[in-house]
Coordinates of C-alpha atoms and ligand atoms in Angstrom, one line a residue:
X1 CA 0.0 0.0 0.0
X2 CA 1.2 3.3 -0.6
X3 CA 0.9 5.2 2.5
X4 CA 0.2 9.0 2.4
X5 CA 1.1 11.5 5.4
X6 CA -2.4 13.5 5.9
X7 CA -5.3 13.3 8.1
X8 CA -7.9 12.2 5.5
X9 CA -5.7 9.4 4.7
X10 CA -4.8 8.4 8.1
X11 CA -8.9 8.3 8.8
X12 CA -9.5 6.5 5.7
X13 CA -7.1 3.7 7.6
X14 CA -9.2 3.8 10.7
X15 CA -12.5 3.4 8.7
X16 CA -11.3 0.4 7.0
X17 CA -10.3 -0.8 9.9
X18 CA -12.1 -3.8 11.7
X19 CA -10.4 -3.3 15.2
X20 CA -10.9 0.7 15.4
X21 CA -14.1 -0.3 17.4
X22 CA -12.1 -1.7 20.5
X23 CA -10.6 1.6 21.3
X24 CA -13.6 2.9 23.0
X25 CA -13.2 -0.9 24.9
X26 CA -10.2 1.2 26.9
X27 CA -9.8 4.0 29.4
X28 CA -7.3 6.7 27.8
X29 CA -5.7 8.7 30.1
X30 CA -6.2 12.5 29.5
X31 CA -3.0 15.3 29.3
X32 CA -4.4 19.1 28.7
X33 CA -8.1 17.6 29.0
X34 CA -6.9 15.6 25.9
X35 CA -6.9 11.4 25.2
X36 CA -3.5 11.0 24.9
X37 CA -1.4 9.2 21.8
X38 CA -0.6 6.1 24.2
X39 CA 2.5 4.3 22.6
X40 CA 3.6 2.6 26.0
X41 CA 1.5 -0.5 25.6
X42 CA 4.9 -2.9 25.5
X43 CA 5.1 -1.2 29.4
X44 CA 1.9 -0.9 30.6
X45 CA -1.6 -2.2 28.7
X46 CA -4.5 0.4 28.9
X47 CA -7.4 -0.4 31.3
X48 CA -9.9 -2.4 29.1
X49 CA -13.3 -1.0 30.2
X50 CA -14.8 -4.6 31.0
X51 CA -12.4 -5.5 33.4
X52 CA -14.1 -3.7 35.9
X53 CA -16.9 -6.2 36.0
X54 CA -14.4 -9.1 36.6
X55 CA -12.9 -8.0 39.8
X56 CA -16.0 -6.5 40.9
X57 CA -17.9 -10.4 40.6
X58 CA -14.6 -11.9 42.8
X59 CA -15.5 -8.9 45.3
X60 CA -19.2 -9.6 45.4
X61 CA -18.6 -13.6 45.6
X62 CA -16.5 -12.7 48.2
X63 CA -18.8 -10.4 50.6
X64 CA -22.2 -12.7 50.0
X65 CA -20.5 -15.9 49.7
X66 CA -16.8 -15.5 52.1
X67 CA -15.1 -18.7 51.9
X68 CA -17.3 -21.2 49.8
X69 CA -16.6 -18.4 47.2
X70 CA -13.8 -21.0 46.6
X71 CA -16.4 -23.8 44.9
X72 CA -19.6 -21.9 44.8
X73 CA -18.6 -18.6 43.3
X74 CA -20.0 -17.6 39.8
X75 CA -17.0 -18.3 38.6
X76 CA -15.4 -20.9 41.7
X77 CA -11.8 -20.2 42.9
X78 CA -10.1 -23.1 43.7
X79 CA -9.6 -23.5 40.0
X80 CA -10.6 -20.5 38.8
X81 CA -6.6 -20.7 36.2
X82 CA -8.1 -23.6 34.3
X83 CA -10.4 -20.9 32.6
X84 CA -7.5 -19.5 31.1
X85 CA -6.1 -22.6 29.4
X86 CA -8.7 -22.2 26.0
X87 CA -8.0 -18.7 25.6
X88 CA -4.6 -18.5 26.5
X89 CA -3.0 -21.6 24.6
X90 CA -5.0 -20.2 21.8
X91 CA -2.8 -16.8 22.0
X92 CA 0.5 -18.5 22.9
X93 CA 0.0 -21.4 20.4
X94 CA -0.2 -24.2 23.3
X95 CA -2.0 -27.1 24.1
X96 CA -4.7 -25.9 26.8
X97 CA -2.5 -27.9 29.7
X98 CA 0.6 -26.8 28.6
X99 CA -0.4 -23.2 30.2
X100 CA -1.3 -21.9 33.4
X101 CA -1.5 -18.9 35.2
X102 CA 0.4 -17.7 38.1
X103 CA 3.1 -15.3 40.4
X104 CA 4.9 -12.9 38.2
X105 CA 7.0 -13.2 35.3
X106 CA 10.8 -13.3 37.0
X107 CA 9.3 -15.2 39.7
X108 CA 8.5 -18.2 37.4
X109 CA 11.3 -17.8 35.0
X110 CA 13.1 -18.6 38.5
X111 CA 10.8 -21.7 39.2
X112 CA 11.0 -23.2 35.9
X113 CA 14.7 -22.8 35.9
X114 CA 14.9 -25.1 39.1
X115 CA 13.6 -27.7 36.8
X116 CA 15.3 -27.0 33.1
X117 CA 18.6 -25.8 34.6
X118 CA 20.5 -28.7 36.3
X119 CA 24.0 -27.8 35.7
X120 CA 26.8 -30.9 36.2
X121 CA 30.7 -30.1 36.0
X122 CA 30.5 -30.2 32.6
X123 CA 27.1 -28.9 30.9
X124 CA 26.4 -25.5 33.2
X125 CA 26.3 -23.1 30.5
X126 CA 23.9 -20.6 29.9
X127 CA 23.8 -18.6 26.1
X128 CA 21.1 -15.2 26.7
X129 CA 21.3 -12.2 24.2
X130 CA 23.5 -9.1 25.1
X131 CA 21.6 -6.2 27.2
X132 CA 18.2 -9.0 27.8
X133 CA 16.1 -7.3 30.5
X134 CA 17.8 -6.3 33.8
X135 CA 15.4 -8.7 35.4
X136 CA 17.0 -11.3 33.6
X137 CA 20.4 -10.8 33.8
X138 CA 19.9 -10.5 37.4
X139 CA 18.0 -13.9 37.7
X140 CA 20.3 -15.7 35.0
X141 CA 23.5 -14.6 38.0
X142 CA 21.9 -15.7 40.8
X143 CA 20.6 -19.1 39.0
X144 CA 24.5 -19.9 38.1
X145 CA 25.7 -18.6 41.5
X146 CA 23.3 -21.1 43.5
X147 CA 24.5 -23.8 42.0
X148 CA 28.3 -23.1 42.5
X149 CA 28.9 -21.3 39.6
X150 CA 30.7 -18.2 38.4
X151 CA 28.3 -16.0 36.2
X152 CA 31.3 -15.1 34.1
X153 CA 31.8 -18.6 33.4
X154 CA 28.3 -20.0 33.3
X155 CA 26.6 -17.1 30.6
X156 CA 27.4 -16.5 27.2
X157 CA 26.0 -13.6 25.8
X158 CA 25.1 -13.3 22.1
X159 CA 26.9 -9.7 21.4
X160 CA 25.4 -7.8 17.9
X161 CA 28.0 -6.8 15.3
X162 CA 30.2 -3.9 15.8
X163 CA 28.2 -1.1 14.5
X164 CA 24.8 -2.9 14.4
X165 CA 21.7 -2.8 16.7
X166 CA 20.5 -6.3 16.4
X167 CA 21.5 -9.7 17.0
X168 CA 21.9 -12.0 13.9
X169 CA 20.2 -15.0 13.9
X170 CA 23.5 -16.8 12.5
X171 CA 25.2 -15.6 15.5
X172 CA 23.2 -17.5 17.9
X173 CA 23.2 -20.2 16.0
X174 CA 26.9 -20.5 15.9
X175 CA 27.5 -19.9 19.5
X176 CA 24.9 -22.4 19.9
X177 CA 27.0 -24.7 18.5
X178 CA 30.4 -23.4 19.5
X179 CA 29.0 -23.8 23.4
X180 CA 28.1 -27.4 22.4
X181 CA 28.1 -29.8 24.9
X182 CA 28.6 -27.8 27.4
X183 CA 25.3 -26.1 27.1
X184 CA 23.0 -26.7 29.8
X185 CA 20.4 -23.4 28.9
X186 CA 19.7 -20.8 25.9
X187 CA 17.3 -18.4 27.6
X188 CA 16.1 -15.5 25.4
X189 CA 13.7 -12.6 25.6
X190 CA 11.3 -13.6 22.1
X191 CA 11.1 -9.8 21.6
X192 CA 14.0 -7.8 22.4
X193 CA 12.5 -5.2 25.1
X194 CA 14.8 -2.3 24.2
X195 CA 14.8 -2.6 19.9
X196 CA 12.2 -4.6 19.5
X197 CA 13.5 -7.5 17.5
X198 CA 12.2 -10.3 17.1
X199 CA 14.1 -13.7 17.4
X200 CA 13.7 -17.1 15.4
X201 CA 12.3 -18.8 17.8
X202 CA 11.8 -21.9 15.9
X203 CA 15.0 -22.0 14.7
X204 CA 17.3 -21.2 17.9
X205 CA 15.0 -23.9 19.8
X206 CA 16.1 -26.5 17.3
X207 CA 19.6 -26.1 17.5
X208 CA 20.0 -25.8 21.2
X209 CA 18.0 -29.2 21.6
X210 CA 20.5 -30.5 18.8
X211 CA 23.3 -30.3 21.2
X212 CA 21.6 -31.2 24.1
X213 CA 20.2 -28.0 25.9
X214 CA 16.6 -27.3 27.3
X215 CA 15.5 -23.9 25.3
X216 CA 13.3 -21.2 27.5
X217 CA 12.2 -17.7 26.0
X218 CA 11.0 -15.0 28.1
X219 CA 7.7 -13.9 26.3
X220 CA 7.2 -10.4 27.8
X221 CA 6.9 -8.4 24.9
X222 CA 5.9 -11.3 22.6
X223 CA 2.6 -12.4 24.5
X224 CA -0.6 -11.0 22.9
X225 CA 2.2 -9.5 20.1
X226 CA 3.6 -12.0 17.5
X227 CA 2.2 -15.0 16.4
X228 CA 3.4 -17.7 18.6
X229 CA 3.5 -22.0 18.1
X230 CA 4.9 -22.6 21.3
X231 CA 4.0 -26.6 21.2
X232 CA 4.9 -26.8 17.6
X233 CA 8.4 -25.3 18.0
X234 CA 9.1 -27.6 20.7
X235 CA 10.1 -25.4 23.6
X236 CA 10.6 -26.4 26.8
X237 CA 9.2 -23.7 29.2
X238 CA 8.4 -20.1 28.8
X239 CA 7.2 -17.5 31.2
X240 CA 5.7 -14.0 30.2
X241 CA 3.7 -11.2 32.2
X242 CA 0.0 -9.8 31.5
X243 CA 0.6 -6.2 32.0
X244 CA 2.0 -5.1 28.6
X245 CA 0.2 -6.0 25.5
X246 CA -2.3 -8.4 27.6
X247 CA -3.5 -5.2 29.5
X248 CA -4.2 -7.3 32.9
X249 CA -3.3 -4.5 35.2
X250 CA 0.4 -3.3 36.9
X251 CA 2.3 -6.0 38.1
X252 CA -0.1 -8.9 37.5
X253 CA 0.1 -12.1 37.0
X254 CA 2.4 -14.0 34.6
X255 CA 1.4 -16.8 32.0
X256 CA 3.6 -19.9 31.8
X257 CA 4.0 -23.0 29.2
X258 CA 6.0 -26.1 29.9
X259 CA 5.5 -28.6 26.9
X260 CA 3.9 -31.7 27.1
X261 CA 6.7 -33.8 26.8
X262 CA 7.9 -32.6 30.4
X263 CA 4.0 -33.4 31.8
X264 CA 4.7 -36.5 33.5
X265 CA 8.8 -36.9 33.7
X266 CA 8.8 -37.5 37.2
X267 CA 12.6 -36.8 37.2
X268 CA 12.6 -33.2 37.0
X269 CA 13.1 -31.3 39.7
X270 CA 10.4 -29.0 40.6
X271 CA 9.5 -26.5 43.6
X272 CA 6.2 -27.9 44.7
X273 CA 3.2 -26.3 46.6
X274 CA -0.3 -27.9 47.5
X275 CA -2.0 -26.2 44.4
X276 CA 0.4 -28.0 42.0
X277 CA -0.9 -31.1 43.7
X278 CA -3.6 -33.6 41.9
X279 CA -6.8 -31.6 41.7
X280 CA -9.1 -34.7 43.0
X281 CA -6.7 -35.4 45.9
X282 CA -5.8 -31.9 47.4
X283 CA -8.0 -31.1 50.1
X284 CA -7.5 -34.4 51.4
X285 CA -4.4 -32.5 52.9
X286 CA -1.6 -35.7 52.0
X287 CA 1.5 -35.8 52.5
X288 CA 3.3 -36.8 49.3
X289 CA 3.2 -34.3 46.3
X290 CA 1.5 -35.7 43.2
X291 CA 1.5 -32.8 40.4
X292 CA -0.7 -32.5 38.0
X293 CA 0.6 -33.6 34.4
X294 CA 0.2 -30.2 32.9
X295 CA 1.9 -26.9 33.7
X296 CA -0.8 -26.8 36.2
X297 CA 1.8 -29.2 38.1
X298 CA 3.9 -26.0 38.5
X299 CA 1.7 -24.3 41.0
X300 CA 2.3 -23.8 44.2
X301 CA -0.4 -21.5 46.0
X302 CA -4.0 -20.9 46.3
X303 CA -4.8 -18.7 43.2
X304 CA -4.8 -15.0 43.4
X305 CA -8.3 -14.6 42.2
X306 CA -8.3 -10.6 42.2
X307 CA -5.5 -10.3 40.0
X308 CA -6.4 -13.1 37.8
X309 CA -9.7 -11.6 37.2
X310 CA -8.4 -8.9 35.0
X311 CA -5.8 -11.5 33.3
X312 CA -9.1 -12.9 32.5
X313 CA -11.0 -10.0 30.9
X314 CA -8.1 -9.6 28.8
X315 CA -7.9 -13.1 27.7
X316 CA -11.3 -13.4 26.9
X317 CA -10.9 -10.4 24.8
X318 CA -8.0 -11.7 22.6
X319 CA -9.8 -14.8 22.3
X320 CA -12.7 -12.7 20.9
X321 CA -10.8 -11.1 18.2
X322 CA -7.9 -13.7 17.4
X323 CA -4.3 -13.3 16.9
X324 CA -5.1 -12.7 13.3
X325 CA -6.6 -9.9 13.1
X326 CA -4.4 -8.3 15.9
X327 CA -1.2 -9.2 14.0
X328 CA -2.8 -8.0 10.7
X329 CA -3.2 -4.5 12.1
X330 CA -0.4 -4.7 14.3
X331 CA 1.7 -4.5 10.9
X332 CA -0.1 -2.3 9.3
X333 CA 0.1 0.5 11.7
X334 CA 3.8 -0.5 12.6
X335 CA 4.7 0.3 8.9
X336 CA 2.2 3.0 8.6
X337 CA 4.3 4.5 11.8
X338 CA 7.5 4.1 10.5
X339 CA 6.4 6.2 7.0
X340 CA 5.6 8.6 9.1
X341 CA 8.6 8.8 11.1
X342 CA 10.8 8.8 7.9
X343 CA 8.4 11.8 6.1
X344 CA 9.1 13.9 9.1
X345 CA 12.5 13.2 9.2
X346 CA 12.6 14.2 5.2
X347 CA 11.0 17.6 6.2
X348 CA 12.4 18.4 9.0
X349 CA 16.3 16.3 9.6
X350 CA 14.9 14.8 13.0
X351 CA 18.6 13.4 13.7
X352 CA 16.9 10.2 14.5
X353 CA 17.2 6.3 13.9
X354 CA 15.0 3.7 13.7
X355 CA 16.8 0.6 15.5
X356 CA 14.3 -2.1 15.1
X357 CA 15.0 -4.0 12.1
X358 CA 13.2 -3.1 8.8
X359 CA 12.5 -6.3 8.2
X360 CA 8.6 -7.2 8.9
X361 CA 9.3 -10.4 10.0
X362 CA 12.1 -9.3 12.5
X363 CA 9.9 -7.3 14.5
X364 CA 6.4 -6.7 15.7
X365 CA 4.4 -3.7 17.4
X366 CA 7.4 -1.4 18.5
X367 CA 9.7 1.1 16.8
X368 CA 12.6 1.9 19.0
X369 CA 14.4 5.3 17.9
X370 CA 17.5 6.4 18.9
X371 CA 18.0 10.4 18.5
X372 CA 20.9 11.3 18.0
X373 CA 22.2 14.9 20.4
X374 CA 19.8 16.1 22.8
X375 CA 17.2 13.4 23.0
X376 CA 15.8 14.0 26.4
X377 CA 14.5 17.5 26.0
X378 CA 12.7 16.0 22.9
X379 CA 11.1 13.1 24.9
X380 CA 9.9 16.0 27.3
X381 CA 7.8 17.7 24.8
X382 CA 6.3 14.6 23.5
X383 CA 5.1 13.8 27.4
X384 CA 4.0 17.5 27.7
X385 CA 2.1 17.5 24.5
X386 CA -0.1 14.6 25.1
X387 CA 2.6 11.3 23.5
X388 CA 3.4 8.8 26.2
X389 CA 6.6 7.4 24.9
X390 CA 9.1 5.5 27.1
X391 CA 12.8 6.5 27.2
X392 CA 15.4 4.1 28.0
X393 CA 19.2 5.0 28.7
X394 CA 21.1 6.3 26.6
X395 CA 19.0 8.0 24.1
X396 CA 16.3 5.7 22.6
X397 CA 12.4 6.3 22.7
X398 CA 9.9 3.2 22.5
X399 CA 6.8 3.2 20.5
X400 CA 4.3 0.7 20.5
X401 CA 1.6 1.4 18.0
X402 CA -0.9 -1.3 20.0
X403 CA -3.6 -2.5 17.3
X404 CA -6.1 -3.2 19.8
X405 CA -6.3 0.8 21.2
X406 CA -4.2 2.9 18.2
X407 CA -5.6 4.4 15.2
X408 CA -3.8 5.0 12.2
X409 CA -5.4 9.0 13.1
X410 CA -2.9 8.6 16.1
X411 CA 0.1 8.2 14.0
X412 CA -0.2 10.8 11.8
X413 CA -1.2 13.5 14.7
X414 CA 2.1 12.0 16.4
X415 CA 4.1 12.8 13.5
X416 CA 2.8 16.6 13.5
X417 CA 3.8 16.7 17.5
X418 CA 6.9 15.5 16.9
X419 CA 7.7 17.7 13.7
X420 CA 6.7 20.7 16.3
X421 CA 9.4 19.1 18.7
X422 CA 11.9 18.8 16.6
X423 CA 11.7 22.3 14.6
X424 CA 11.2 23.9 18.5
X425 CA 14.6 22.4 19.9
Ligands
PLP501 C1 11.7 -8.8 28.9 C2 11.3 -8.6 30.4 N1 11.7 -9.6 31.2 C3 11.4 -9.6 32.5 C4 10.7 -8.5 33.0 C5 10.4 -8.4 34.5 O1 9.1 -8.7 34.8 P1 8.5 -8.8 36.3 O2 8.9 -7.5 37.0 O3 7.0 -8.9 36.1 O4 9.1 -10.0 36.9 C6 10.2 -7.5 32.2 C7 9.5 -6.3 32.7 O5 9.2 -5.3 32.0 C8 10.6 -7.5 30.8 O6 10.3 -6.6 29.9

């Protein structure tokens, strides 16, 4: 399509556009009594309007029924996760019990690690990208340090070409291979939270299980994002949160999968709790752990309902409109964003960089831009004139043109903000 940098064309977009009704699904917040251009939906999902009606149900099963809420509730607690397992495998592309719900997302990247990273004198290394999360690197450290290991030892980062932004997919694959037998762990972020690349999943899974290593992915900013076969490329675990593009609330709860070929390996180590136990057995308080054979078997504690019922509000709502039509959009208005960006920076020299690759397959629903000289004070006029952006250290602003909330309207009115930005510094 040949994209064109005006208003009429931009609402031509929006009224072709089969998702522009969910917008008004979603509470914008306001800056100069105006909605704001919201492009920090890889941080923190929007509010979806009907969410309210999900924890308000837990807190009126709670006051009028107390503690047989837990199996006489609308929607009962004591298993209230396994109504996630439709929806949610459906998004992830899972078998329903190869996902459950539950803790947060470094919290369970930990627990699954206690069973897919064993370490022995020999295999104990780990192979992440260069600059994954903080979070990560932090867990990743302490993981090789509790089992006697030195971090600089144990992890090999994946480091992008001298003068490039992203990580080739060669690269990991030779390191992959170069690591061999010594490789206990590759343990990736699926979208890369600061450029916004998207890895080969498929491919980096294969060749770590050719020599011998369990392959995890940290789906933060993939979840509800890119189009995802989790059971079909074979991956052994993967954790993600519900905050950013599954707009579940701050903080909330984390999705997990562990593939079905781990479900009833009684071998693998495993932090256990009484919810991971067998569902028919539990209240009959036993002493002997008996998991469930599904990632259900990697609970621990009686279910948060509160903050699952917003999980579940978003779920349901993905399930609704299908990762189809989301991902259809979701590149559409990426590219769309990315014209506009470049036509500004024609007009005006913006000094500025698009990081994420070009490449639609490489990436998904965020354009990271590095500007070049004074970024900061450019960032602040964005936030003061009604675009939440995100800035991360040193000089690089995140947008995430979210297909479920954004219009095409928004991009172009972005691009007039930002022209005013630039030609004002
Ligand atoms: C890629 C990635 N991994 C891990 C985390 C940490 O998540 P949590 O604080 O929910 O454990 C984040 C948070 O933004 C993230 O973006």
């Amino acid at each position: 399509m040949i994209f064109e940098n005006t208003k009429a064309f931009a609402q031509q977009l929006d009224a072709q556009d089969n998702l522009h009704k969910y917008r008004d699904e979603f509470h914008f917040p306001k800056v100069n009594d105006k909605q704001v251009i919201y492009f920090t939906g890889n941080s923190l999902g929007l509010q979806p309007k009907r969410t309210k009606a999900y924890v308000d149900e837990i807190m009126n099963d709670w006051a009028n029924l107390a503690v047989e809420g837990h199996f006489y509730a609308e929607k009962p607690w004591w298993d209230y996760q396994e109504r996630f397992s439709k929806p949610l495998s459906k998004i992830v592309g899972a078998k329903p019990a190869e996902v459950t719900v539950m803790n947060t997302l470094t919290v369970n990247l930990h627990l699954l690690m206690v069973s897919f990273y064993q370490p022995d004198a020999k295999r104990f290394k780990i192979i992440c990208e260069e600059k994954a999360f903080p979070s990560d690197q932090y867990m990743l450290q302490s993981q090789v340090k509790f089992h006697g290991f030195k971090p600089e030892e144990a992890i090999v980062e994946i480091n992008r070409r001298e003068g490039e932004h992203n990580i080739r997919t060669e690269d990991i694959i030779a390191k992959i291979n170069e690591v061999g037998d010594e490789l206990a762990l590759v343990l990736i972020g699926g979208v890369n939270y600061y450029t916004g690349q998207v890895f080969n999943m498929k491919a980096i899974t294969a060749v770590g299980h050719q020599v011998g290593a369990y392959v995890g992915w940290d789906l933060a900013h993939a979840a509800g994002n890119v189009k995802l076969e989790l059971h079909e490329w074979n991956i052994d675990f993967a954790a993600w949160c519900s905050y950013k593009y599954m707009n579940a609330g701050p903080g909330n709860a984390s999705g997990c999968f562990v593939h079905k070929k781990h479900h009833h390996n009684a071998d693998l180590p495993r932090f256990a709790g009484w919810w991971g136990h067998n569902k028919e057995r539990r209240f009959k308080m036993e002493p002997n752990f008996d998991p469930v054979h599904g990632a259900d078997g990697w609970q621990i504690s009686n279910l948060p309902v509160l903050s699952l019922a917003p999980y579940l509000a978003s779920v349901e709502m993905f399930a609704e409109i299908g990762m189809e039509a989301l991902i259809e959009k979701r590149d559409q208005i990426t590219a769309y964003l990315e014209f506009i960006l470049h036509e500004i920076d024609k007009e005006v020299q913006g000094d500025f960089e698009i990081i994420t690759p070009s490449n639609p397959f490489e990436r998904a629903c965020q354009l990271s831009v590095f500007l070049h000289g004074e970024g900061r004070s450019l960032f602040d006029y964005l936030m003061k004139n009604g675009v939440i952006v995100d800035w991360r250290e040193p000089n690089v602003i995140r947008l995430a043109p979210v297909p479920l909330y954004c219009s095409f309207e928004d991009m172009y009115n972005f691009g007039q903000i930002l022209k005013r930005g630039i030609l004002e510094k």
